[in-house]
């Protein structure tokens, strides 16, 4: 599609115009066919009434020159005898098609046709001009006569009426007619067929008028539909263009604090604007979090690296003053910090548990508690048993290890790990008998590089990444990690994971 018609406005306008055009074409065709059918039905009724009126007169033995309908200018009447000869016809009838067989040549030459006057052209038969539109055409070229004519008694009129299209020339004027044929048995003249035609001029005029109105009105209506659709679409898409323009400006300036305008409506565009602003807010939070992470990581790395460098430089200058245990401790601290940063990077990149892997939290808790004399593991009995969870054994083991390290730093004497089943989840609780976590800090401690004031010294705690890693891993496994308080006032960390 060309660039001119590549916009939503252009496609919407073209689509609406095309649909309306198809609908108008179908409706116009239906109207024309219905109008023609209705008018044709009216012409059939008029022609049949005329034919039966003449047939009734003939059934009573009325002479041809006394028939009342032969001088009617609005209708054409022709009476044909059993031999196919014309017995009577409308005055000034010069030519006719679609209304019975031809008049025998001998009758034309002798002037026996009462409808002819001296010097008048003979009336032609239906077989000479009735084409495909001549109605039901019989072997002789007129309307098909499939009635049981021999069953009519003298003075009886046939029940069947045959219809067909034809034309006639009366007094020099040629017009199309709808013909009706009725059989009648004259008491004296025998079997006769009455053909009466009703003019189709009104039908043709009405159809032409309707067609002209449609040919003029439909293009104007389509132009109005296209114009209205173009304007309405332009108005509807204006907020979208505003959103696009603002997003382009935000991208160019890298100002994630800006927001796109939200229209004061309740439609899809307003929801798009709100979702866009929510995305911008989440992106701003993510970028700010990443900046803080980089800054805090740089700060945490700088201290042990500077300490290690100082010790090594002193050792080079004065080998006897080298603090080897301190250098090893700083190296281990750097190693742990690097491992934590690498794990966080993998979690931020979307790393999740291995599909199909299963872990027994109770066995994992016993494994992590081994070598920690102050830790007690309690598996509550019940039906069903705690069961297994889907996830990575290494990552879930890291969660428990971080929780136990945190509890060890703050406990006075004992740490308790409880594993139980709660509905469709396995609950692992790590409790200590320390001073606990203040309620205001129970969410903040899960942020990265966050350490409470009483644990900011290097010897008292880590870099503030343990609990952040533990929560991120729990979320990646479809679970939760929250902080609370034990009945004795210590800290209580509750890990919930869905069972398999």
Short mmCIF file of C-alpha atoms in Angstrom, two decimals:
data_model
loop_
_atom_site.label_atom_id
_atom_site.label_comp_id
_atom_site.label_asym_id
_atom_site.label_seq_id
_atom_site.Cartn_x
_atom_site.Cartn_y
_atom_site.Cartn_z
CA UNK A 1 0.00 0.00 0.00
CA UNK A 2 1.28 3.46 -0.87
CA UNK A 3 2.38 5.84 1.82
CA UNK A 4 -0.68 8.04 1.25
CA UNK A 5 -2.99 5.19 2.24
CA UNK A 6 -0.71 3.75 4.90
CA UNK A 7 -2.20 5.68 7.82
CA UNK A 8 -4.95 4.40 10.06
CA UNK A 9 -7.15 7.35 9.05
CA UNK A 10 -6.86 6.54 5.36
CA UNK A 11 -7.51 2.83 5.87
CA UNK A 12 -10.47 3.51 8.14
CA UNK A 13 -11.93 5.95 5.61
CA UNK A 14 -11.44 3.56 2.71
CA UNK A 15 -12.87 0.67 4.70
CA UNK A 16 -15.95 2.58 5.83
CA UNK A 17 -16.57 3.94 2.34
CA UNK A 18 -16.22 0.50 0.78
CA UNK A 19 -18.61 -1.08 3.28
CA UNK A 20 -21.19 1.65 2.79
CA UNK A 21 -20.79 1.40 -1.00
CA UNK A 22 -21.43 -2.35 -0.92
CA UNK A 23 -24.42 -1.84 1.37
CA UNK A 24 -25.85 0.89 -0.88
CA UNK A 25 -25.33 -1.23 -3.98
CA UNK A 26 -27.12 -4.19 -2.40
CA UNK A 27 -29.92 -2.01 -1.06
CA UNK A 28 -30.30 -0.16 -4.37
CA UNK A 29 -30.47 -3.42 -6.31
CA UNK A 30 -33.07 -4.78 -3.91
CA UNK A 31 -35.13 -1.59 -4.17
CA UNK A 32 -35.05 -1.60 -7.97
CA UNK A 33 -35.99 -5.27 -8.18
CA UNK A 34 -38.77 -4.83 -5.63
CA UNK A 35 -40.08 -1.74 -7.41
CA UNK A 36 -40.04 -3.47 -10.78
CA UNK A 37 -41.71 -6.57 -9.36
CA UNK A 38 -44.41 -4.50 -7.69
CA UNK A 39 -45.16 -2.45 -10.80
CA UNK A 40 -45.12 -5.57 -12.97
CA UNK A 41 -47.63 -7.14 -10.60
CA UNK A 42 -49.86 -4.09 -10.93
CA UNK A 43 -49.61 -4.28 -14.72
CA UNK A 44 -50.51 -7.98 -14.58
CA UNK A 45 -53.60 -7.15 -12.57
CA UNK A 46 -54.69 -4.42 -15.00
CA UNK A 47 -54.08 -6.62 -18.05
CA UNK A 48 -55.97 -9.55 -16.51
CA UNK A 49 -58.94 -7.38 -15.58
CA UNK A 50 -59.13 -6.02 -19.15
CA UNK A 51 -58.83 -9.49 -20.67
CA UNK A 52 -61.56 -10.94 -18.47
CA UNK A 53 -63.82 -7.96 -19.10
CA UNK A 54 -63.61 -8.56 -22.86
CA UNK A 55 -63.94 -12.33 -22.32
CA UNK A 56 -67.09 -11.79 -20.27
CA UNK A 57 -68.61 -9.70 -23.07
CA UNK A 58 -67.70 -12.37 -25.64
CA UNK A 59 -69.18 -15.10 -23.44
CA UNK A 60 -72.49 -13.22 -23.58
CA UNK A 61 -72.32 -13.17 -27.39
CA UNK A 62 -71.48 -9.47 -27.78
CA UNK A 63 -70.51 -8.63 -31.38
CA UNK A 64 -66.95 -7.58 -32.02
CA UNK A 65 -67.87 -4.03 -32.99
CA UNK A 66 -69.75 -3.65 -29.69
CA UNK A 67 -66.85 -4.59 -27.41
CA UNK A 68 -66.30 -1.72 -24.97
CA UNK A 69 -62.55 -2.08 -24.51
CA UNK A 70 -61.49 -1.75 -28.14
CA UNK A 71 -61.48 2.03 -28.01
CA UNK A 72 -59.48 2.35 -24.75
CA UNK A 73 -56.27 4.31 -25.37
CA UNK A 74 -54.61 3.00 -22.17
CA UNK A 75 -54.87 -0.69 -23.02
CA UNK A 76 -54.31 -2.89 -26.06
CA UNK A 77 -56.80 -5.69 -26.76
CA UNK A 78 -56.64 -8.38 -29.42
CA UNK A 79 -59.04 -11.30 -29.95
CA UNK A 80 -57.75 -14.37 -31.80
CA UNK A 81 -59.98 -17.21 -33.01
CA UNK A 82 -59.29 -20.94 -32.90
CA UNK A 83 -57.59 -20.82 -36.31
CA UNK A 84 -55.10 -18.17 -35.20
CA UNK A 85 -56.77 -15.42 -37.12
CA UNK A 86 -57.37 -12.01 -35.65
CA UNK A 87 -61.07 -11.59 -34.90
CA UNK A 88 -60.93 -8.15 -33.28
CA UNK A 89 -58.35 -5.61 -32.07
CA UNK A 90 -57.96 -2.18 -30.52
CA UNK A 91 -58.62 0.73 -32.84
CA UNK A 92 -55.56 2.16 -34.59
CA UNK A 93 -53.49 -0.93 -33.66
CA UNK A 94 -50.74 -1.06 -36.26
CA UNK A 95 -48.28 -3.60 -34.96
CA UNK A 96 -48.15 -6.01 -32.00
CA UNK A 97 -45.76 -8.64 -30.64
CA UNK A 98 -46.17 -11.07 -27.78
CA UNK A 99 -49.97 -11.37 -28.15
CA UNK A 100 -50.92 -14.40 -30.19
CA UNK A 101 -50.17 -15.81 -33.68
CA UNK A 102 -50.08 -13.88 -36.90
CA UNK A 103 -53.11 -12.90 -38.99
CA UNK A 104 -53.40 -15.06 -42.13
CA UNK A 105 -52.20 -13.26 -45.29
CA UNK A 106 -55.51 -13.85 -47.06
CA UNK A 107 -57.34 -12.11 -44.28
CA UNK A 108 -54.95 -9.18 -44.47
CA UNK A 109 -55.44 -8.88 -48.27
CA UNK A 110 -59.26 -8.98 -48.16
CA UNK A 111 -59.47 -6.60 -45.26
CA UNK A 112 -61.54 -9.00 -43.16
CA UNK A 113 -59.80 -7.81 -40.02
CA UNK A 114 -62.28 -5.45 -38.40
CA UNK A 115 -59.46 -3.59 -36.67
CA UNK A 116 -57.96 -2.43 -39.97
CA UNK A 117 -58.99 0.50 -42.08
CA UNK A 118 -58.14 1.16 -45.74
CA UNK A 119 -54.46 2.06 -46.10
CA UNK A 120 -53.51 0.77 -42.60
CA UNK A 121 -50.53 -1.54 -42.11
CA UNK A 122 -51.47 -5.04 -41.02
CA UNK A 123 -50.99 -6.09 -37.42
CA UNK A 124 -47.93 -8.33 -37.08
CA UNK A 125 -47.76 -11.52 -35.06
CA UNK A 126 -45.85 -12.22 -31.90
CA UNK A 127 -43.45 -14.58 -33.62
CA UNK A 128 -42.00 -11.74 -35.73
CA UNK A 129 -40.79 -9.54 -32.87
CA UNK A 130 -41.22 -11.29 -29.55
CA UNK A 131 -37.63 -12.04 -28.50
CA UNK A 132 -36.50 -13.41 -25.23
CA UNK A 133 -38.74 -10.88 -23.44
CA UNK A 134 -41.90 -12.12 -25.10
CA UNK A 135 -43.06 -14.05 -22.05
CA UNK A 136 -43.88 -17.74 -22.30
CA UNK A 137 -43.63 -18.32 -26.05
CA UNK A 138 -45.54 -21.21 -27.67
CA UNK A 139 -44.94 -22.97 -30.95
CA UNK A 140 -46.82 -20.31 -32.87
CA UNK A 141 -44.85 -17.45 -31.30
CA UNK A 142 -47.50 -16.15 -28.86
CA UNK A 143 -48.17 -16.83 -25.19
CA UNK A 144 -47.97 -20.50 -24.43
CA UNK A 145 -51.42 -22.03 -24.37
CA UNK A 146 -51.31 -24.98 -22.03
CA UNK A 147 -54.91 -24.74 -20.87
CA UNK A 148 -57.53 -27.33 -21.60
CA UNK A 149 -59.42 -25.29 -24.16
CA UNK A 150 -61.59 -28.19 -25.34
CA UNK A 151 -63.14 -28.47 -21.88
CA UNK A 152 -64.78 -25.02 -22.05
CA UNK A 153 -68.52 -24.99 -22.54
CA UNK A 154 -70.28 -22.31 -24.68
CA UNK A 155 -70.31 -19.05 -22.74
CA UNK A 156 -67.62 -20.28 -20.30
CA UNK A 157 -64.41 -18.39 -19.52
CA UNK A 158 -61.16 -20.22 -18.76
CA UNK A 159 -59.82 -20.08 -15.21
CA UNK A 160 -56.18 -19.81 -16.25
CA UNK A 161 -54.50 -16.53 -17.15
CA UNK A 162 -51.17 -16.49 -18.98
CA UNK A 163 -48.82 -13.52 -18.79
CA UNK A 164 -46.00 -12.33 -21.00
CA UNK A 165 -44.12 -9.25 -22.20
CA UNK A 166 -44.49 -7.69 -25.63
CA UNK A 167 -44.86 -4.41 -27.51
CA UNK A 168 -47.48 -2.72 -29.64
CA UNK A 169 -47.74 0.27 -31.98
CA UNK A 170 -50.96 2.22 -31.69
CA UNK A 171 -51.54 5.23 -33.94
CA UNK A 172 -47.79 5.53 -34.58
CA UNK A 173 -46.73 5.26 -30.90
CA UNK A 174 -44.77 2.15 -29.93
CA UNK A 175 -44.63 1.07 -26.25
CA UNK A 176 -43.90 -2.00 -24.14
CA UNK A 177 -46.82 -3.89 -22.64
CA UNK A 178 -47.55 -6.65 -20.18
CA UNK A 179 -50.01 -9.05 -21.84
CA UNK A 180 -52.59 -11.33 -20.22
CA UNK A 181 -54.26 -14.13 -22.22
CA UNK A 182 -57.68 -15.60 -21.30
CA UNK A 183 -59.63 -18.30 -23.20
CA UNK A 184 -63.39 -18.00 -23.77
CA UNK A 185 -65.89 -20.03 -25.82
CA UNK A 186 -68.27 -17.77 -27.72
CA UNK A 187 -71.73 -19.39 -28.14
CA UNK A 188 -71.62 -18.61 -31.88
CA UNK A 189 -67.99 -18.11 -32.87
CA UNK A 190 -66.45 -20.94 -30.89
CA UNK A 191 -63.17 -20.84 -28.97
CA UNK A 192 -61.52 -17.43 -28.74
CA UNK A 193 -58.42 -16.12 -26.95
CA UNK A 194 -58.43 -12.60 -25.56
CA UNK A 195 -55.06 -10.82 -25.27
CA UNK A 196 -55.09 -7.62 -23.21
CA UNK A 197 -52.00 -5.53 -22.54
CA UNK A 198 -51.26 -2.97 -19.83
CA UNK A 199 -48.62 -0.37 -20.62
CA UNK A 200 -45.25 -0.67 -18.83
CA UNK A 201 -44.44 3.00 -19.30
CA UNK A 202 -45.13 3.78 -15.64
CA UNK A 203 -42.89 0.93 -14.51
CA UNK A 204 -40.05 1.97 -16.81
CA UNK A 205 -40.37 5.61 -15.79
CA UNK A 206 -40.36 4.76 -12.08
CA UNK A 207 -37.35 2.47 -12.45
CA UNK A 208 -35.46 5.07 -14.48
CA UNK A 209 -36.27 7.77 -11.93
CA UNK A 210 -35.14 5.59 -9.01
CA UNK A 211 -31.98 4.62 -10.87
CA UNK A 212 -31.20 8.25 -11.65
CA UNK A 213 -31.70 9.24 -8.01
CA UNK A 214 -29.39 6.44 -6.91
CA UNK A 215 -26.71 7.29 -9.45
CA UNK A 216 -26.72 10.89 -8.25
CA UNK A 217 -27.37 10.34 -4.56
CA UNK A 218 -25.12 7.38 -3.84
CA UNK A 219 -21.85 9.12 -4.85
CA UNK A 220 -22.82 12.15 -2.79
CA UNK A 221 -23.65 9.93 0.18
CA UNK A 222 -20.35 8.09 -0.19
CA UNK A 223 -18.51 11.41 -0.29
CA UNK A 224 -20.27 12.47 2.93
CA UNK A 225 -19.43 9.13 4.60
CA UNK A 226 -15.77 9.41 3.55
CA UNK A 227 -15.54 13.02 4.78
CA UNK A 228 -17.22 12.32 8.11
CA UNK A 229 -15.10 9.20 8.67
CA UNK A 230 -11.93 11.15 7.87
CA UNK A 231 -12.81 13.93 10.32
CA UNK A 232 -14.04 11.63 13.08
CA UNK A 233 -10.99 9.39 12.75
CA UNK A 234 -8.72 12.41 12.82
CA UNK A 235 -10.35 13.64 16.02
CA UNK A 236 -10.26 10.17 17.60
CA UNK A 237 -6.57 9.64 16.75
CA UNK A 238 -5.40 13.09 17.79
CA UNK A 239 -4.64 11.92 21.38
CA UNK A 240 -2.65 9.00 19.91
CA UNK A 241 -0.56 11.45 17.93
CA UNK A 242 -0.02 13.51 21.10
CA UNK A 243 1.12 10.37 22.90
CA UNK A 244 3.47 9.49 20.07
CA UNK A 245 4.94 12.99 19.97
CA UNK A 246 5.52 13.04 23.73
CA UNK A 247 7.08 9.57 23.67
CA UNK A 248 9.44 10.70 20.92
CA UNK A 249 10.42 13.71 23.02
CA UNK A 250 10.97 11.53 26.11
CA UNK A 251 13.15 9.14 24.11
CA UNK A 252 15.17 11.96 22.58
CA UNK A 253 15.73 13.75 25.91
CA UNK A 254 16.00 10.55 28.02
CA UNK A 255 13.76 12.17 30.63
CA UNK A 256 11.86 9.30 32.20
CA UNK A 257 10.22 11.65 34.69
CA UNK A 258 7.97 13.03 31.97
CA UNK A 259 4.57 11.51 31.22
CA UNK A 260 2.31 11.41 28.17
CA UNK A 261 -0.99 13.33 28.26
CA UNK A 262 -4.01 11.33 29.37
CA UNK A 263 -7.29 12.29 27.62
CA UNK A 264 -10.29 12.85 29.87
CA UNK A 265 -12.21 9.94 28.39
CA UNK A 266 -12.89 6.30 29.20
CA UNK A 267 -12.02 4.76 25.85
CA UNK A 268 -9.13 2.68 24.52
CA UNK A 269 -6.93 5.73 23.89
CA UNK A 270 -7.22 6.82 27.53
CA UNK A 271 -6.32 3.30 28.68
CA UNK A 272 -3.37 3.33 26.28
CA UNK A 273 -2.14 6.60 27.79
CA UNK A 274 -2.50 5.29 31.34
CA UNK A 275 -0.69 2.06 30.48
CA UNK A 276 2.07 4.05 28.76
CA UNK A 277 2.52 6.22 31.86
CA UNK A 278 2.60 3.11 34.05
CA UNK A 279 5.27 1.67 31.78
CA UNK A 280 7.27 4.89 31.99
CA UNK A 281 6.96 4.86 35.78
CA UNK A 282 8.14 1.24 35.95
CA UNK A 283 10.99 2.02 33.57
CA UNK A 284 11.98 5.06 35.65
CA UNK A 285 11.97 2.94 38.80
CA UNK A 286 14.02 0.24 37.10
CA UNK A 287 16.58 2.73 35.78
CA UNK A 288 16.85 4.46 39.15
CA UNK A 289 17.22 1.12 40.86
CA UNK A 290 19.95 0.17 38.43
CA UNK A 291 21.77 3.45 39.05
CA UNK A 292 21.63 2.93 42.81
CA UNK A 293 22.78 -0.64 42.34
CA UNK A 294 25.81 0.42 40.32
CA UNK A 295 26.67 3.17 42.79
CA UNK A 296 26.26 0.91 45.84
CA UNK A 297 28.18 -1.92 44.18
CA UNK A 298 31.03 0.45 43.35
CA UNK A 299 31.08 1.66 46.95
CA UNK A 300 31.04 -1.86 48.39
CA UNK A 301 33.81 -2.99 46.06
CA UNK A 302 35.98 0.04 46.65
CA UNK A 303 36.42 -0.53 50.40
CA UNK A 304 37.79 -4.12 50.37
CA UNK A 305 39.84 -3.45 47.27
CA UNK A 306 41.43 -0.37 48.90
CA UNK A 307 42.06 -2.31 52.13
CA UNK A 308 43.58 -5.23 50.24
CA UNK A 309 45.80 -2.93 48.18
CA UNK A 310 47.01 -1.13 51.30
CA UNK A 311 47.95 -4.39 52.97
CA UNK A 312 49.76 -5.64 49.91
CA UNK A 313 51.70 -2.36 49.52
CA UNK A 314 52.71 -2.48 53.20
CA UNK A 315 53.77 -6.10 52.75
CA UNK A 316 55.92 -5.16 49.79
CA UNK A 317 57.62 -2.36 51.72
CA UNK A 318 57.74 -4.14 55.08
CA UNK A 319 57.27 -7.88 54.72
CA UNK A 320 57.16 -8.36 58.44
CA UNK A 321 54.08 -6.15 58.79
CA UNK A 322 51.95 -8.03 56.15
CA UNK A 323 48.51 -8.92 57.59
CA UNK A 324 47.90 -12.17 55.73
CA UNK A 325 44.67 -13.11 57.60
CA UNK A 326 43.24 -9.66 56.89
CA UNK A 327 44.14 -9.91 53.20
CA UNK A 328 42.50 -13.33 52.99
CA UNK A 329 39.38 -11.98 54.71
CA UNK A 330 39.16 -9.07 52.27
CA UNK A 331 39.67 -11.45 49.34
CA UNK A 332 36.88 -13.73 50.58
CA UNK A 333 34.62 -10.72 51.02
CA UNK A 334 35.34 -9.63 47.45
CA UNK A 335 34.66 -13.14 46.21
CA UNK A 336 31.29 -13.30 47.98
CA UNK A 337 30.31 -9.85 46.79
CA UNK A 338 31.24 -10.73 43.21
CA UNK A 339 29.19 -13.93 43.45
CA UNK A 340 26.18 -11.99 44.81
CA UNK A 341 26.42 -9.37 42.07
CA UNK A 342 26.64 -12.09 39.41
CA UNK A 343 23.56 -13.87 40.82
CA UNK A 344 21.60 -10.63 40.92
CA UNK A 345 22.59 -9.93 37.31
CA UNK A 346 21.30 -13.36 36.27
CA UNK A 347 18.04 -12.84 38.18
CA UNK A 348 17.54 -9.43 36.59
CA UNK A 349 18.11 -11.02 33.19
CA UNK A 350 15.15 -13.32 33.86
CA UNK A 351 16.88 -16.51 34.95
CA UNK A 352 14.39 -18.85 36.59
CA UNK A 353 14.29 -22.37 37.93
CA UNK A 354 15.06 -25.31 35.66
CA UNK A 355 11.86 -26.82 34.28
CA UNK A 356 11.05 -30.20 35.81
CA UNK A 357 13.51 -29.91 38.71
CA UNK A 358 12.17 -30.74 42.19
CA UNK A 359 13.50 -29.94 45.66
CA UNK A 360 12.58 -31.26 49.10
CA UNK A 361 12.59 -28.19 51.38
CA UNK A 362 12.85 -30.30 54.55
CA UNK A 363 15.94 -32.14 53.32
CA UNK A 364 17.41 -28.89 52.02
CA UNK A 365 16.89 -27.22 55.42
CA UNK A 366 18.69 -30.08 57.20
CA UNK A 367 21.52 -29.86 54.68
CA UNK A 368 22.01 -26.10 55.16
CA UNK A 369 21.74 -26.40 58.97
CA UNK A 370 24.52 -28.99 59.12
CA UNK A 371 27.60 -27.48 60.77
CA UNK A 372 25.59 -24.76 62.49
CA UNK A 373 25.19 -25.89 66.11
CA UNK A 374 22.80 -23.08 67.02
CA UNK A 375 20.27 -24.06 64.29
CA UNK A 376 17.42 -26.49 65.00
CA UNK A 377 15.31 -27.92 62.16
CA UNK A 378 11.71 -28.91 62.91
CA UNK A 379 9.51 -30.67 60.35
CA UNK A 380 5.92 -30.57 61.53
CA UNK A 381 4.09 -33.89 61.08
CA UNK A 382 0.85 -33.95 59.18
CA UNK A 383 -1.10 -35.35 56.26
CA UNK A 384 0.00 -34.77 53.68
CA UNK A 385 3.70 -34.35 54.32
CA UNK A 386 5.33 -31.00 53.37
CA UNK A 387 6.19 -32.47 49.97
CA UNK A 388 8.41 -31.12 47.20
CA UNK A 389 8.57 -27.86 45.31
CA UNK A 390 9.62 -27.09 41.74
CA UNK A 391 12.84 -25.13 41.48
CA UNK A 392 16.59 -24.90 41.48
CA UNK A 393 18.28 -26.66 44.36
CA UNK A 394 21.23 -24.30 44.22
CA UNK A 395 19.14 -21.12 44.27
CA UNK A 396 16.76 -22.33 47.00
CA UNK A 397 19.78 -23.47 49.01
CA UNK A 398 21.17 -19.95 48.62
CA UNK A 399 17.90 -18.55 50.03
CA UNK A 400 18.11 -20.73 53.15
CA UNK A 401 21.81 -20.02 53.57
CA UNK A 402 21.25 -16.26 53.43
CA UNK A 403 18.35 -16.49 55.91
CA UNK A 404 20.44 -18.59 58.30
CA UNK A 405 23.44 -16.21 58.00
CA UNK A 406 21.17 -13.26 58.77
CA UNK A 407 19.59 -15.05 61.75
CA UNK A 408 23.05 -16.07 63.06
CA UNK A 409 24.24 -12.44 63.06
CA UNK A 410 21.25 -11.24 65.08
CA UNK A 411 20.39 -14.22 67.30
CA UNK A 412 21.41 -14.35 70.92
CA UNK A 413 21.70 -18.11 71.21
CA UNK A 414 19.36 -20.11 68.99
CA UNK A 415 17.89 -20.25 65.47
CA UNK A 416 14.90 -22.45 64.58
CA UNK A 417 13.91 -23.63 61.10
CA UNK A 418 10.35 -24.96 60.81
CA UNK A 419 9.05 -26.75 57.67
CA UNK A 420 5.29 -27.37 57.36
CA UNK A 421 2.50 -27.75 54.83
CA UNK A 422 -0.17 -25.05 54.46
CA UNK A 423 -2.72 -25.84 51.78
CA UNK A 424 -0.96 -26.05 48.43
CA UNK A 425 2.24 -24.48 49.74
CA UNK A 426 5.32 -25.48 51.68
CA UNK A 427 6.17 -22.96 54.41
CA UNK A 428 9.74 -22.60 55.68
CA UNK A 429 10.09 -20.36 58.77
CA UNK A 430 13.46 -19.12 60.03
CA UNK A 431 13.20 -17.60 63.53
CA UNK A 432 15.84 -16.25 65.91
CA UNK A 433 15.78 -15.03 69.52
CA UNK A 434 17.32 -11.66 68.79
CA UNK A 435 15.83 -8.17 68.95
CA UNK A 436 13.78 -8.62 65.78
CA UNK A 437 13.18 -6.25 62.86
CA UNK A 438 11.30 -2.99 63.46
CA UNK A 439 7.94 -3.00 61.72
CA UNK A 440 8.85 0.09 59.67
CA UNK A 441 11.90 -1.70 58.21
CA UNK A 442 10.33 -5.09 57.40
CA UNK A 443 10.04 -4.26 53.70
CA UNK A 444 13.04 -1.99 53.39
CA UNK A 445 15.48 -4.73 54.46
CA UNK A 446 14.72 -6.61 51.21
CA UNK A 447 16.09 -3.76 49.11
CA UNK A 448 19.60 -4.10 47.73
CA UNK A 449 22.55 -2.75 49.78
CA UNK A 450 20.22 -1.88 52.67
CA UNK A 451 21.59 -2.48 56.17
CA UNK A 452 20.04 -1.29 59.37
CA UNK A 453 21.98 1.22 61.45
CA UNK A 454 23.04 -1.34 64.05
CA UNK A 455 24.68 -3.55 61.39
CA UNK A 456 26.50 -1.17 59.10
CA UNK A 457 29.99 -2.09 60.29
CA UNK A 458 31.99 -4.37 58.06
CA UNK A 459 32.43 -6.94 60.81
CA UNK A 460 28.74 -7.00 61.75
CA UNK A 461 27.19 -7.79 58.39
CA UNK A 462 27.57 -8.29 54.67
CA UNK A 463 26.98 -5.92 51.84
CA UNK A 464 23.19 -5.85 52.28
CA UNK A 465 22.47 -8.20 49.36
CA UNK A 466 21.56 -11.43 51.15
CA UNK A 467 17.88 -10.71 51.85
CA UNK A 468 17.43 -9.00 48.47
CA UNK A 469 18.75 -12.10 46.71
CA UNK A 470 16.56 -14.36 48.87
CA UNK A 471 13.37 -12.49 47.96
CA UNK A 472 14.24 -12.29 44.24
CA UNK A 473 14.82 -16.06 44.13
CA UNK A 474 11.57 -16.73 46.01
CA UNK A 475 9.61 -14.60 43.54
CA UNK A 476 11.28 -16.34 40.59
CA UNK A 477 10.05 -19.65 42.03
CA UNK A 478 6.46 -18.41 42.32
CA UNK A 479 6.65 -17.90 46.06
CA UNK A 480 6.95 -15.13 48.65
CA UNK A 481 9.36 -14.11 51.39
CA UNK A 482 8.17 -11.88 54.23
CA UNK A 483 9.55 -10.65 57.54
CA UNK A 484 7.64 -10.78 60.81
CA UNK A 485 8.02 -11.19 64.55
CA UNK A 486 8.14 -14.26 66.78
CA UNK A 487 6.06 -14.46 69.99
CA UNK A 488 9.27 -13.82 71.97
CA UNK A 489 10.15 -10.72 69.94
CA UNK A 490 12.76 -12.15 67.60
CA UNK A 491 12.84 -11.93 63.80
CA UNK A 492 10.72 -14.37 61.79
CA UNK A 493 11.26 -14.87 58.06
CA UNK A 494 8.57 -16.88 56.28
CA UNK A 495 9.28 -18.47 52.87
CA UNK A 496 6.24 -19.84 50.98
CA UNK A 497 6.66 -21.98 47.85
CA UNK A 498 3.96 -23.81 45.83
CA UNK A 499 4.05 -27.57 45.95
CA UNK A 500 4.10 -29.90 42.93
#
